Structures are given as structure tokens and as C-alpha cells.
Amino acid sequence: MGEIHVMREDLRPPDAPPKRHFISIRDVSRDELERLLATARQFERSLEREVKKLPTLKGRLVINVFFESSTRTSSSFELAAKRLSADTMSIKSSGSSVDKGESLKDTAITLGAYDPDVIVIRHPQIGAPHVVARVTTAHVVNAGDGKHQHPTQALLDLYTIKEEFDRIDGLHVAIVGDVLHSRVARSLIQALVMMGAHVTLVGPPTLIPRGIEAMGCEAATEIGAIAAADVVYALRMQRERMEEGANYVPSLREYAARWGVTAARLRPGQRVMHPGPMNRGVEIDPVVADHPDALIERQVRAGLVTRMAVLYDLLTSGPVGVTPEVELGAA
Ligand code: ASP
């Protein structure tokens, strides 16, 4: 047996593993998505108990920074952190120093000085979460960056579909409407394709990006294409992201008439989803939105447990697997 030489490198402590973030669906594998869904399921069970708080993230700090309006995403992240006993702080751009012209980088450095464990950020600029990840030591979760990504929305949508159909693989999902400006669509297409679903995008040609089929989906311009789908997912018309003066559709009334998701266009058994906020009467008919076949309220509930799963997963950094519920509390 030859002599063993100790190299200088062997004496150096190993590098800390890279910080884990959840910025894009591209950051995760199918196995990781499955793991997050299983963890969320465990948390859903824990919420059935009378006392809903778990001690899991006690002493951790989660900061939510929202530079764009939000109801569902911001409230669910805040409640998710609270249900796991983390300390939380929520910052909105209006009323903060962002109003005074502070840059994203300076805001992030300021918040980073409190040593947060997680920063959840929503920002109109694509790539904003990467800036935060570069200048702080926190785990970063993207709660929506411009029209780019909204990975936790995709996760909650997967969870809702899986709870309803008991599978995702092999299902057919039609995503209808303003795909061009939708971060929800971009994340969801990637996540569904990764999980083995068949995805059809439906909408006016002006709102379906050219070449999007490269993401593994197909595209159609006639609303009749939703007939074959198990799930019809309506997107909001993202007027705030549309270029001024550009006429993507002749009018909202015309859009509703040609691409609105109405009861007459659905067949029994199809499930309808929408990320919210809804423009009732534009992309979705109020009768459809309020029908028991709509999963929209279930999506909101799924938002809480899937965001608990993401915070837990990032902060416990290890394969969570399907552990008994009690171990989640004890971690
Ligand atoms: N709430 C979702 C988002 O922030 C969808 C939407 O606004 O239409 O992207």
C-alpha cells in the first residue's frame, strides 16, 4: 500500500454548501417538487388540529418585501411563517424608503443587516431576487419578478391539481389568456411539463409569445381548444404590464366574447383555476368562478401549506421526505 500524503487542501475545512434559493422552477427537479408537495400535505394535516402553530422555525426571521401589490401571496407567506413560529417582518414599497428613490440593492443590504434567514421578494423587475441573493446571506424566495417567474404559485397550483385528481402525470391543462405578460404561466408551464402533464396555451395570437412551444407545450388560438382539457386555467389580463398604446386585443369586451372562460364553453367534469385577482366578466365568467367545479378557493388554501413547505425546506436543508407529521414539528 502506498504512502498517504496529506495535501494542504485536505486540511482546509470544506466550503459551506451553496445557499439554496427558490427563484425559478428551473432551480428544482421533479423529485424536489414531489418532496415539496409531500411536505405541504403534511402541513395541511397539521392545520386540521385545533392548535395550528408548529415550533419548527422558532427563532428564524422571514422578511417579506413586496414592491408590487399583492393580497394572496403576501398574506400567505406571512401566515406560513407565523404558523411555523418564525419571526416575520413585512415591507411594502409604498411608505418605505423605496418611495424616496432607494435602490433595490440598498434596500436589500439594509434588510440583510438584520441577518434574516429568508427574504421573500416581489418586484416588477426581472432578476430582482438574484440581486437580493447576491448582496445578502439570506435564502431568497421569488414571489414574482416582472413577467418572468412566480415559482410558489406554480407549486400551489400543482398541489391543488394533485389533491383534486390524485395525479398530475398525464393530465391535460389548458392555460387561457394573456400568456405574454404572465409569470404565472411561465412557471406553471415548466412545472406541469416537468411533472408529465400535457399543456395547451390558448389565446389571441398577440398574447401567446412566438416560439413558446419550445417549453414543451402546444399553442392554439381558438377557445374551442379547451374542450379536451381536464383543467382550464384562466389568466388575468395583465394590463399593468402591457405597453402603452399597443393593441393586444380590440377591446376587453371582444376578448371576453372570444376567449372568456364561460359555462357554455366548459363540459361537465372540467375543473377551472385562476391565480387571482380575477377580472370577472373578462377572462372568467362570474358563474364559472363561483361554481363548485372551480378550484380557485382551494388554490388560496394550497398557497398557505405550500409556502410553509418552501420555508421549511429551505431552512432545514435536507431531503424532507415523507416524514410523520410530528417530526415536522420537532425539526
Ligand atoms: N397574482 C398573480 C401574480 O402576481 C397573478 C396576477 O397578478 O394576475 O402574478
mmCIF file of C-alpha atoms and ligand atoms in Angstrom:
data_model
loop_
_atom_site.group_PDB
_atom_site.id
_atom_site.type_symbol
_atom_site.label_atom_id
_atom_site.label_comp_id
_atom_site.label_asym_id
_atom_site.label_seq_id
_atom_site.Cartn_x
_atom_site.Cartn_y
_atom_site.Cartn_z
ATOM 1 C CA MET A 1 0.000 0.000 0.000
ATOM 2 C CA GLY A 2 1.454 3.368 -0.977
ATOM 3 C CA GLU A 3 2.050 6.200 1.471
ATOM 4 C CA ILE A 4 -0.813 8.559 2.120
ATOM 5 C CA HIS A 5 0.143 12.197 1.613
ATOM 6 C CA VAL A 6 -1.930 14.851 3.308
ATOM 7 C CA MET A 7 -2.372 17.753 0.913
ATOM 8 C CA ARG A 8 -2.795 21.315 2.089
ATOM 9 C CA GLU A 9 -6.346 21.272 0.603
ATOM 10 C CA ASP A 10 -7.244 18.309 2.821
ATOM 11 C CA LEU A 11 -6.648 20.408 5.907
ATOM 12 C CA ARG A 12 -8.907 23.205 4.760
ATOM 13 C CA PRO A 13 -12.480 22.985 6.109
ATOM 14 C CA PRO A 14 -14.906 22.156 3.321
ATOM 15 C CA ASP A 15 -16.691 25.089 1.698
ATOM 16 C CA ALA A 16 -20.132 25.787 3.084
ATOM 17 C CA PRO A 17 -22.746 24.311 0.743
ATOM 18 C CA PRO A 18 -24.206 26.935 -1.579
ATOM 19 C CA LYS A 19 -27.259 28.752 -0.223
ATOM 20 C CA ARG A 20 -30.477 27.322 -1.516
ATOM 21 C CA HIS A 21 -32.993 29.687 -3.067
ATOM 22 C CA PHE A 22 -36.347 29.274 -4.794
ATOM 23 C CA ILE A 23 -36.174 31.798 -7.598
ATOM 24 C CA SER A 24 -37.295 29.810 -10.605
ATOM 25 C CA ILE A 25 -38.893 26.454 -11.335
ATOM 26 C CA ARG A 26 -35.608 25.735 -13.124
ATOM 27 C CA ASP A 27 -33.964 25.647 -9.650
ATOM 28 C CA VAL A 28 -35.766 22.433 -8.756
ATOM 29 C CA SER A 29 -36.043 18.901 -10.068
ATOM 30 C CA ARG A 30 -39.149 16.773 -10.337
ATOM 31 C CA ASP A 31 -38.090 14.899 -7.187
ATOM 32 C CA GLU A 32 -37.773 18.160 -5.305
ATOM 33 C CA LEU A 33 -41.207 19.284 -6.468
ATOM 34 C CA GLU A 34 -42.625 15.951 -5.305
ATOM 35 C CA ARG A 35 -40.887 16.383 -1.969
ATOM 36 C CA LEU A 36 -42.309 19.894 -1.512
ATOM 37 C CA LEU A 37 -45.799 18.647 -2.376
ATOM 38 C CA ALA A 38 -45.496 15.818 0.156
ATOM 39 C CA THR A 39 -44.289 18.233 2.832
ATOM 40 C CA ALA A 40 -47.178 20.592 2.078
ATOM 41 C CA ARG A 41 -49.548 17.662 2.513
ATOM 42 C CA GLN A 42 -48.111 17.041 5.978
ATOM 43 C CA PHE A 43 -48.616 20.683 6.876
ATOM 44 C CA GLU A 44 -52.201 20.548 5.625
ATOM 45 C CA ARG A 45 -52.808 17.771 8.161
ATOM 46 C CA SER A 46 -51.202 19.794 10.912
ATOM 47 C CA LEU A 47 -53.626 22.638 10.152
ATOM 48 C CA GLU A 48 -56.559 20.351 10.878
ATOM 49 C CA ARG A 49 -55.577 20.374 14.560
ATOM 50 C CA GLU A 50 -57.076 22.857 16.980
ATOM 51 C CA VAL A 51 -53.722 24.470 17.723
ATOM 52 C CA LYS A 52 -52.246 25.265 14.333
ATOM 53 C CA LYS A 53 -48.858 26.660 15.272
ATOM 54 C CA LEU A 54 -45.768 24.462 14.967
ATOM 55 C CA PRO A 55 -42.466 25.318 16.724
ATOM 56 C CA THR A 56 -40.449 24.302 13.633
ATOM 57 C CA LEU A 57 -38.873 27.655 12.681
ATOM 58 C CA LYS A 58 -38.737 29.270 16.111
ATOM 59 C CA GLY A 59 -36.058 31.954 16.279
ATOM 60 C CA ARG A 60 -35.803 32.266 12.477
ATOM 61 C CA LEU A 61 -36.518 35.563 10.713
ATOM 62 C CA VAL A 62 -38.506 35.747 7.468
ATOM 63 C CA ILE A 63 -38.701 39.154 5.776
ATOM 64 C CA ASN A 64 -41.341 39.744 3.091
ATOM 65 C CA VAL A 65 -40.585 42.632 0.731
ATOM 66 C CA PHE A 66 -43.311 43.481 -1.753
ATOM 67 C CA PHE A 67 -42.625 46.129 -4.398
ATOM 68 C CA GLU A 68 -45.875 45.293 -6.229
ATOM 69 C CA SER A 69 -49.407 44.861 -4.934
ATOM 70 C CA SER A 70 -50.408 41.509 -3.541
ATOM 71 C CA THR A 71 -53.157 40.025 -1.412
ATOM 72 C CA ARG A 72 -52.865 36.236 -1.627
ATOM 73 C CA THR A 73 -49.101 35.837 -1.946
ATOM 74 C CA SER A 74 -48.088 38.316 0.764
ATOM 75 C CA SER A 75 -50.722 37.180 3.267
ATOM 76 C CA SER A 76 -49.959 33.504 2.760
ATOM 77 C CA PHE A 77 -46.192 33.936 3.162
ATOM 78 C CA GLU A 78 -46.751 35.923 6.331
ATOM 79 C CA LEU A 79 -49.159 33.383 7.772
ATOM 80 C CA ALA A 80 -46.951 30.481 6.663
ATOM 81 C CA ALA A 81 -44.005 31.944 8.589
ATOM 82 C CA LYS A 82 -46.217 32.595 11.628
ATOM 83 C CA ARG A 83 -47.696 29.096 11.612
ATOM 84 C CA LEU A 84 -44.101 27.803 11.763
ATOM 85 C CA SER A 85 -43.293 30.178 14.664
ATOM 86 C CA ALA A 86 -40.758 32.267 12.700
ATOM 87 C CA ASP A 87 -40.452 36.000 13.369
ATOM 88 C CA THR A 88 -41.775 37.962 10.399
ATOM 89 C CA MET A 89 -41.402 41.449 9.049
ATOM 90 C CA SER A 90 -43.338 42.746 6.042
ATOM 91 C CA ILE A 91 -42.182 45.695 3.977
ATOM 92 C CA LYS A 92 -44.193 47.279 1.184
ATOM 93 C CA SER A 93 -42.628 49.694 -1.261
ATOM 94 C CA SER A 94 -45.169 52.437 -0.574
ATOM 95 C CA GLY A 95 -44.362 54.060 2.745
ATOM 96 C CA SER A 96 -40.787 52.691 2.729
ATOM 97 C CA SER A 97 -37.568 54.373 1.572
ATOM 98 C CA VAL A 98 -38.250 52.979 -1.918
ATOM 99 C CA ASP A 99 -40.667 55.930 -2.166
ATOM 100 C CA LYS A 100 -37.648 58.160 -1.612
ATOM 101 C CA GLY A 101 -35.764 56.577 -4.509
ATOM 102 C CA GLU A 102 -33.718 53.984 -2.638
ATOM 103 C CA SER A 103 -32.357 51.318 -4.984
ATOM 104 C CA LEU A 104 -33.247 47.647 -4.669
ATOM 105 C CA LYS A 105 -29.630 46.866 -3.815
ATOM 106 C CA ASP A 106 -29.540 49.380 -0.947
ATOM 107 C CA THR A 107 -32.896 48.185 0.401
ATOM 108 C CA ALA A 108 -31.630 44.592 0.298
ATOM 109 C CA ILE A 109 -28.358 45.500 2.059
ATOM 110 C CA THR A 110 -30.342 47.327 4.757
ATOM 111 C CA LEU A 111 -32.636 44.359 5.362
ATOM 112 C CA GLY A 112 -29.675 41.970 5.175
ATOM 113 C CA ALA A 113 -28.159 43.781 8.181
ATOM 114 C CA TYR A 114 -30.833 42.143 10.385
ATOM 115 C CA ASP A 115 -29.500 38.688 9.398
ATOM 116 C CA PRO A 116 -32.780 37.334 8.044
ATOM 117 C CA ASP A 117 -32.913 33.615 7.320
ATOM 118 C CA VAL A 118 -35.255 34.096 4.377
ATOM 119 C CA ILE A 119 -36.152 37.101 2.214
ATOM 120 C CA VAL A 120 -39.310 36.722 0.150
ATOM 121 C CA ILE A 121 -39.359 39.305 -2.616
ATOM 122 C CA ARG A 122 -41.823 40.502 -5.243
ATOM 123 C CA HIS A 123 -40.566 43.112 -7.687
ATOM 124 C CA PRO A 124 -41.604 44.390 -11.139
ATOM 125 C CA GLN A 125 -38.058 43.928 -12.445
ATOM 126 C CA ILE A 126 -36.953 40.578 -13.835
ATOM 127 C CA GLY A 127 -33.927 39.305 -11.890
ATOM 128 C CA ALA A 128 -34.615 41.324 -8.706
ATOM 129 C CA PRO A 129 -34.438 38.183 -6.495
ATOM 130 C CA HIS A 130 -30.944 37.443 -7.871
ATOM 131 C CA VAL A 131 -29.803 40.904 -6.758
ATOM 132 C CA VAL A 132 -31.052 40.160 -3.228
ATOM 133 C CA ALA A 133 -29.359 36.766 -3.276
ATOM 134 C CA ARG A 134 -26.062 38.416 -4.272
ATOM 135 C CA VAL A 135 -25.977 41.121 -1.614
ATOM 136 C CA THR A 136 -27.419 39.276 1.412
ATOM 137 C CA THR A 137 -26.763 35.933 3.060
ATOM 138 C CA ALA A 138 -30.457 35.023 3.238
ATOM 139 C CA HIS A 139 -32.239 32.253 1.370
ATOM 140 C CA VAL A 140 -34.273 34.074 -1.275
ATOM 141 C CA VAL A 141 -37.759 33.168 -2.445
ATOM 142 C CA ASN A 142 -39.127 34.779 -5.575
ATOM 143 C CA ALA A 143 -42.715 35.879 -5.015
ATOM 144 C CA GLY A 144 -42.950 37.205 -8.595
ATOM 145 C CA ASP A 145 -40.393 39.143 -10.684
ATOM 146 C CA GLY A 146 -41.979 41.049 -13.540
ATOM 147 C CA LYS A 147 -43.309 38.713 -16.180
ATOM 148 C CA HIS A 148 -40.556 36.186 -15.520
ATOM 149 C CA GLN A 149 -41.284 33.687 -12.714
ATOM 150 C CA HIS A 150 -43.600 33.006 -9.776
ATOM 151 C CA PRO A 151 -42.447 29.555 -8.647
ATOM 152 C CA THR A 152 -44.518 29.241 -5.457
ATOM 153 C CA GLN A 153 -47.679 29.965 -7.469
ATOM 154 C CA ALA A 154 -46.787 27.026 -9.715
ATOM 155 C CA LEU A 155 -46.199 24.859 -6.662
ATOM 156 C CA LEU A 156 -49.582 25.710 -5.144
ATOM 157 C CA ASP A 157 -51.239 25.053 -8.494
ATOM 158 C CA LEU A 158 -49.574 21.632 -8.722
ATOM 159 C CA TYR A 159 -50.719 20.905 -5.181
ATOM 160 C CA THR A 160 -54.321 21.869 -5.977
ATOM 161 C CA ILE A 161 -54.368 19.723 -9.125
ATOM 162 C CA LYS A 162 -52.816 16.757 -7.343
ATOM 163 C CA GLU A 163 -55.302 16.966 -4.473
ATOM 164 C CA GLU A 164 -58.194 17.040 -6.951
ATOM 165 C CA PHE A 165 -57.083 14.362 -9.435
ATOM 166 C CA ASP A 166 -54.646 12.382 -7.289
ATOM 167 C CA ARG A 167 -52.065 12.724 -10.079
ATOM 168 C CA ILE A 168 -50.538 15.288 -12.431
ATOM 169 C CA ASP A 169 -48.774 12.967 -14.864
ATOM 170 C CA GLY A 170 -50.884 12.508 -17.984
ATOM 171 C CA LEU A 171 -53.407 15.258 -17.215
ATOM 172 C CA HIS A 172 -54.220 17.864 -19.832
ATOM 173 C CA VAL A 173 -54.157 21.507 -18.695
ATOM 174 C CA ALA A 174 -55.275 24.394 -20.926
ATOM 175 C CA ILE A 175 -53.856 27.792 -19.888
ATOM 176 C CA VAL A 176 -56.015 30.531 -21.359
ATOM 177 C CA GLY A 177 -55.359 34.222 -21.938
ATOM 178 C CA ASP A 178 -52.527 36.679 -21.518
ATOM 179 C CA VAL A 179 -49.559 34.309 -21.538
ATOM 180 C CA LEU A 180 -47.266 37.030 -22.905
ATOM 181 C CA HIS A 181 -47.207 39.076 -19.690
ATOM 182 C CA SER A 182 -47.719 36.219 -17.248
ATOM 183 C CA ARG A 183 -45.061 34.998 -14.827
ATOM 184 C CA VAL A 184 -47.672 32.556 -13.543
ATOM 185 C CA ALA A 185 -47.867 30.936 -16.985
ATOM 186 C CA ARG A 186 -44.074 30.712 -17.389
ATOM 187 C CA SER A 187 -43.569 28.965 -14.047
ATOM 188 C CA LEU A 188 -46.637 26.787 -14.408
ATOM 189 C CA ILE A 189 -45.810 25.536 -17.918
ATOM 190 C CA GLN A 190 -42.335 24.466 -16.739
ATOM 191 C CA ALA A 191 -43.690 22.791 -13.604
ATOM 192 C CA LEU A 192 -46.518 20.957 -15.376
ATOM 193 C CA VAL A 193 -44.271 19.733 -18.185
ATOM 194 C CA MET A 194 -41.710 18.530 -15.618
ATOM 195 C CA MET A 195 -44.465 16.600 -13.821
ATOM 196 C CA GLY A 196 -45.593 14.918 -17.044
ATOM 197 C CA ALA A 197 -48.750 16.914 -17.818
ATOM 198 C CA HIS A 198 -49.827 17.928 -21.315
ATOM 199 C CA VAL A 199 -50.156 21.726 -21.649
ATOM 200 C CA THR A 200 -52.056 23.715 -24.273
ATOM 201 C CA LEU A 201 -51.889 27.512 -24.329
ATOM 202 C CA VAL A 202 -54.965 29.230 -25.709
ATOM 203 C CA GLY A 203 -55.420 32.908 -26.510
ATOM 204 C CA PRO A 204 -55.198 35.668 -29.088
ATOM 205 C CA PRO A 205 -52.025 35.340 -31.194
ATOM 206 C CA THR A 206 -50.831 38.719 -29.863
ATOM 207 C CA LEU A 207 -50.773 37.342 -26.314
ATOM 208 C CA ILE A 208 -49.088 33.998 -26.998
ATOM 209 C CA PRO A 209 -45.306 34.501 -27.291
ATOM 210 C CA ARG A 210 -43.850 33.220 -30.524
ATOM 211 C CA GLY A 211 -41.782 30.050 -30.089
ATOM 212 C CA ILE A 212 -43.239 29.241 -26.666
ATOM 213 C CA GLU A 213 -43.769 25.642 -27.835
ATOM 214 C CA ALA A 214 -40.062 25.183 -27.092
ATOM 215 C CA MET A 215 -41.104 24.972 -23.441
ATOM 216 C CA GLY A 216 -42.761 21.651 -24.221
ATOM 217 C CA CYS A 217 -46.354 22.824 -24.674
ATOM 218 C CA GLU A 218 -48.610 23.470 -27.647
ATOM 219 C CA ALA A 219 -50.439 26.659 -28.603
ATOM 220 C CA ALA A 220 -53.885 27.346 -30.090
ATOM 221 C CA THR A 221 -55.797 30.478 -30.902
ATOM 222 C CA GLU A 222 -59.366 29.152 -30.792
ATOM 223 C CA ILE A 223 -61.088 28.817 -27.426
ATOM 224 C CA GLY A 224 -62.553 25.507 -28.597
ATOM 225 C CA ALA A 225 -59.113 24.037 -27.801
ATOM 226 C CA ILE A 226 -60.048 23.952 -24.089
ATOM 227 C CA ALA A 227 -62.634 21.213 -24.730
ATOM 228 C CA ALA A 228 -60.141 18.368 -24.365
ATOM 229 C CA ALA A 229 -58.548 19.644 -21.152
ATOM 230 C CA ASP A 230 -59.042 18.259 -17.643
ATOM 231 C CA VAL A 231 -58.187 21.649 -16.157
ATOM 232 C CA VAL A 232 -58.889 25.076 -17.653
ATOM 233 C CA TYR A 233 -56.590 27.673 -16.107
ATOM 234 C CA ALA A 234 -57.643 31.271 -16.810
ATOM 235 C CA LEU A 235 -55.026 34.030 -16.653
ATOM 236 C CA ARG A 236 -55.679 37.640 -15.728
ATOM 237 C CA MET A 237 -55.302 40.268 -18.444
ATOM 238 C CA GLN A 238 -52.119 41.938 -17.137
ATOM 239 C CA ARG A 239 -52.970 45.459 -18.175
ATOM 240 C CA GLU A 240 -50.256 46.972 -15.947
ATOM 241 C CA ARG A 241 -47.573 45.160 -17.989
ATOM 242 C CA MET A 242 -48.954 45.981 -21.442
ATOM 243 C CA GLU A 243 -47.032 48.512 -23.476
ATOM 244 C CA GLU A 244 -48.873 51.767 -23.696
ATOM 245 C CA GLY A 245 -50.685 52.199 -26.994
ATOM 246 C CA ALA A 246 -50.207 48.556 -28.034
ATOM 247 C CA ASN A 247 -53.461 46.942 -29.072
ATOM 248 C CA TYR A 248 -53.178 43.347 -27.981
ATOM 249 C CA VAL A 249 -56.946 42.868 -28.235
ATOM 250 C CA PRO A 250 -59.522 45.119 -29.908
ATOM 251 C CA SER A 251 -61.350 45.591 -26.577
ATOM 252 C CA LEU A 252 -61.936 43.727 -23.301
ATOM 253 C CA ARG A 253 -65.491 43.065 -24.409
ATOM 254 C CA GLU A 254 -64.250 41.453 -27.608
ATOM 255 C CA TYR A 255 -61.686 39.466 -25.607
ATOM 256 C CA ALA A 256 -64.405 38.169 -23.249
ATOM 257 C CA ALA A 257 -66.594 37.232 -26.212
ATOM 258 C CA ARG A 258 -63.836 35.229 -27.965
ATOM 259 C CA TRP A 259 -61.629 33.875 -25.166
ATOM 260 C CA GLY A 260 -63.557 34.269 -21.909
ATOM 261 C CA VAL A 261 -63.992 31.068 -19.878
ATOM 262 C CA THR A 262 -67.773 30.728 -19.730
ATOM 263 C CA ALA A 263 -70.098 27.917 -18.630
ATOM 264 C CA ALA A 264 -71.167 27.312 -22.239
ATOM 265 C CA ARG A 265 -67.548 26.580 -23.212
ATOM 266 C CA LEU A 266 -66.931 24.032 -20.467
ATOM 267 C CA ARG A 267 -68.004 20.429 -20.279
ATOM 268 C CA PRO A 268 -69.031 18.619 -17.092
ATOM 269 C CA GLY A 269 -66.105 17.385 -15.044
ATOM 270 C CA GLN A 270 -63.644 20.041 -16.187
ATOM 271 C CA ARG A 271 -62.037 21.957 -13.328
ATOM 272 C CA VAL A 272 -61.358 25.671 -13.520
ATOM 273 C CA MET A 273 -58.468 27.525 -11.900
ATOM 274 C CA HIS A 274 -57.332 31.158 -11.708
ATOM 275 C CA PRO A 275 -54.354 32.623 -9.809
ATOM 276 C CA GLY A 276 -56.268 35.751 -8.767
ATOM 277 C CA PRO A 277 -57.017 38.572 -8.756
ATOM 278 C CA MET A 278 -59.855 37.860 -11.197
ATOM 279 C CA ASN A 279 -61.362 40.241 -13.698
ATOM 280 C CA ARG A 280 -64.854 38.786 -13.519
ATOM 281 C CA GLY A 281 -66.633 39.104 -16.828
ATOM 282 C CA VAL A 282 -63.345 39.453 -18.768
ATOM 283 C CA GLU A 283 -61.206 36.291 -18.634
ATOM 284 C CA ILE A 284 -63.673 34.377 -16.459
ATOM 285 C CA ASP A 285 -67.437 34.454 -16.195
ATOM 286 C CA PRO A 286 -68.707 35.036 -12.610
ATOM 287 C CA VAL A 287 -70.913 31.924 -12.859
ATOM 288 C CA VAL A 288 -67.823 29.814 -13.592
ATOM 289 C CA ALA A 289 -65.764 31.498 -10.875
ATOM 290 C CA ASP A 290 -68.409 30.736 -8.229
ATOM 291 C CA HIS A 291 -69.245 27.226 -9.440
ATOM 292 C CA PRO A 292 -68.308 24.257 -7.213
ATOM 293 C CA ASP A 293 -66.145 22.901 -10.072
ATOM 294 C CA ALA A 294 -63.845 25.910 -9.690
ATOM 295 C CA LEU A 295 -60.763 25.226 -7.562
ATOM 296 C CA ILE A 296 -59.948 28.890 -7.010
ATOM 297 C CA GLU A 297 -60.548 28.993 -3.250
ATOM 298 C CA ARG A 298 -58.673 25.716 -2.860
ATOM 299 C CA GLN A 299 -55.707 27.365 -4.618
ATOM 300 C CA VAL A 300 -55.628 30.022 -1.901
ATOM 301 C CA ARG A 301 -55.595 27.399 0.849
ATOM 302 C CA ALA A 302 -52.905 25.490 -1.027
ATOM 303 C CA GLY A 303 -50.880 28.723 -1.065
ATOM 304 C CA LEU A 304 -50.527 28.606 2.701
ATOM 305 C CA VAL A 305 -49.360 24.996 3.048
ATOM 306 C CA THR A 306 -47.063 25.029 0.012
ATOM 307 C CA ARG A 307 -45.368 28.221 1.256
ATOM 308 C CA MET A 308 -44.943 26.609 4.677
ATOM 309 C CA ALA A 309 -43.293 23.707 2.841
ATOM 310 C CA VAL A 310 -40.934 26.030 0.926
ATOM 311 C CA LEU A 311 -39.823 27.912 4.070
ATOM 312 C CA TYR A 312 -39.362 24.656 5.956
ATOM 313 C CA ASP A 313 -37.483 23.009 3.118
ATOM 314 C CA LEU A 314 -35.078 25.917 2.597
ATOM 315 C CA LEU A 315 -34.310 26.244 6.282
ATOM 316 C CA THR A 316 -33.899 22.606 7.156
ATOM 317 C CA SER A 317 -31.793 21.945 4.036
ATOM 318 C CA GLY A 318 -32.072 18.290 3.649
ATOM 319 C CA PRO A 319 -34.316 15.870 1.962
ATOM 320 C CA VAL A 320 -37.516 16.141 3.901
ATOM 321 C CA GLY A 321 -39.095 13.014 2.530
ATOM 322 C CA VAL A 322 -42.451 11.915 3.761
ATOM 323 C CA THR A 323 -41.847 12.052 7.484
ATOM 324 C CA PRO A 324 -44.508 11.623 10.122
ATOM 325 C CA GLU A 325 -46.294 14.862 10.907
ATOM 326 C CA VAL A 326 -44.944 15.002 14.435
ATOM 327 C CA GLU A 327 -41.344 15.132 13.169
ATOM 328 C CA LEU A 328 -42.088 18.252 11.162
ATOM 329 C CA GLY A 329 -42.923 19.988 14.432
ATOM 330 C CA ALA A 330 -39.831 18.716 16.158
ATOM 331 C CA ALA A 331 -37.285 19.663 13.469
HETATM 332 N N1 ASP B 1 -51.231 37.120 -8.555
HETATM 333 C C1 ASP B 1 -50.534 36.637 -9.708
HETATM 334 C C2 ASP B 1 -49.221 37.355 -9.886
HETATM 335 O O1 ASP B 1 -48.796 38.085 -9.033
HETATM 336 C C3 ASP B 1 -51.375 36.674 -10.941
HETATM 337 C C4 ASP B 1 -51.828 38.017 -11.397
HETATM 338 O O2 ASP B 1 -51.472 39.047 -10.834
HETATM 339 O O3 ASP B 1 -52.550 38.019 -12.391
HETATM 340 O O4 ASP B 1 -48.568 37.195 -10.893
#
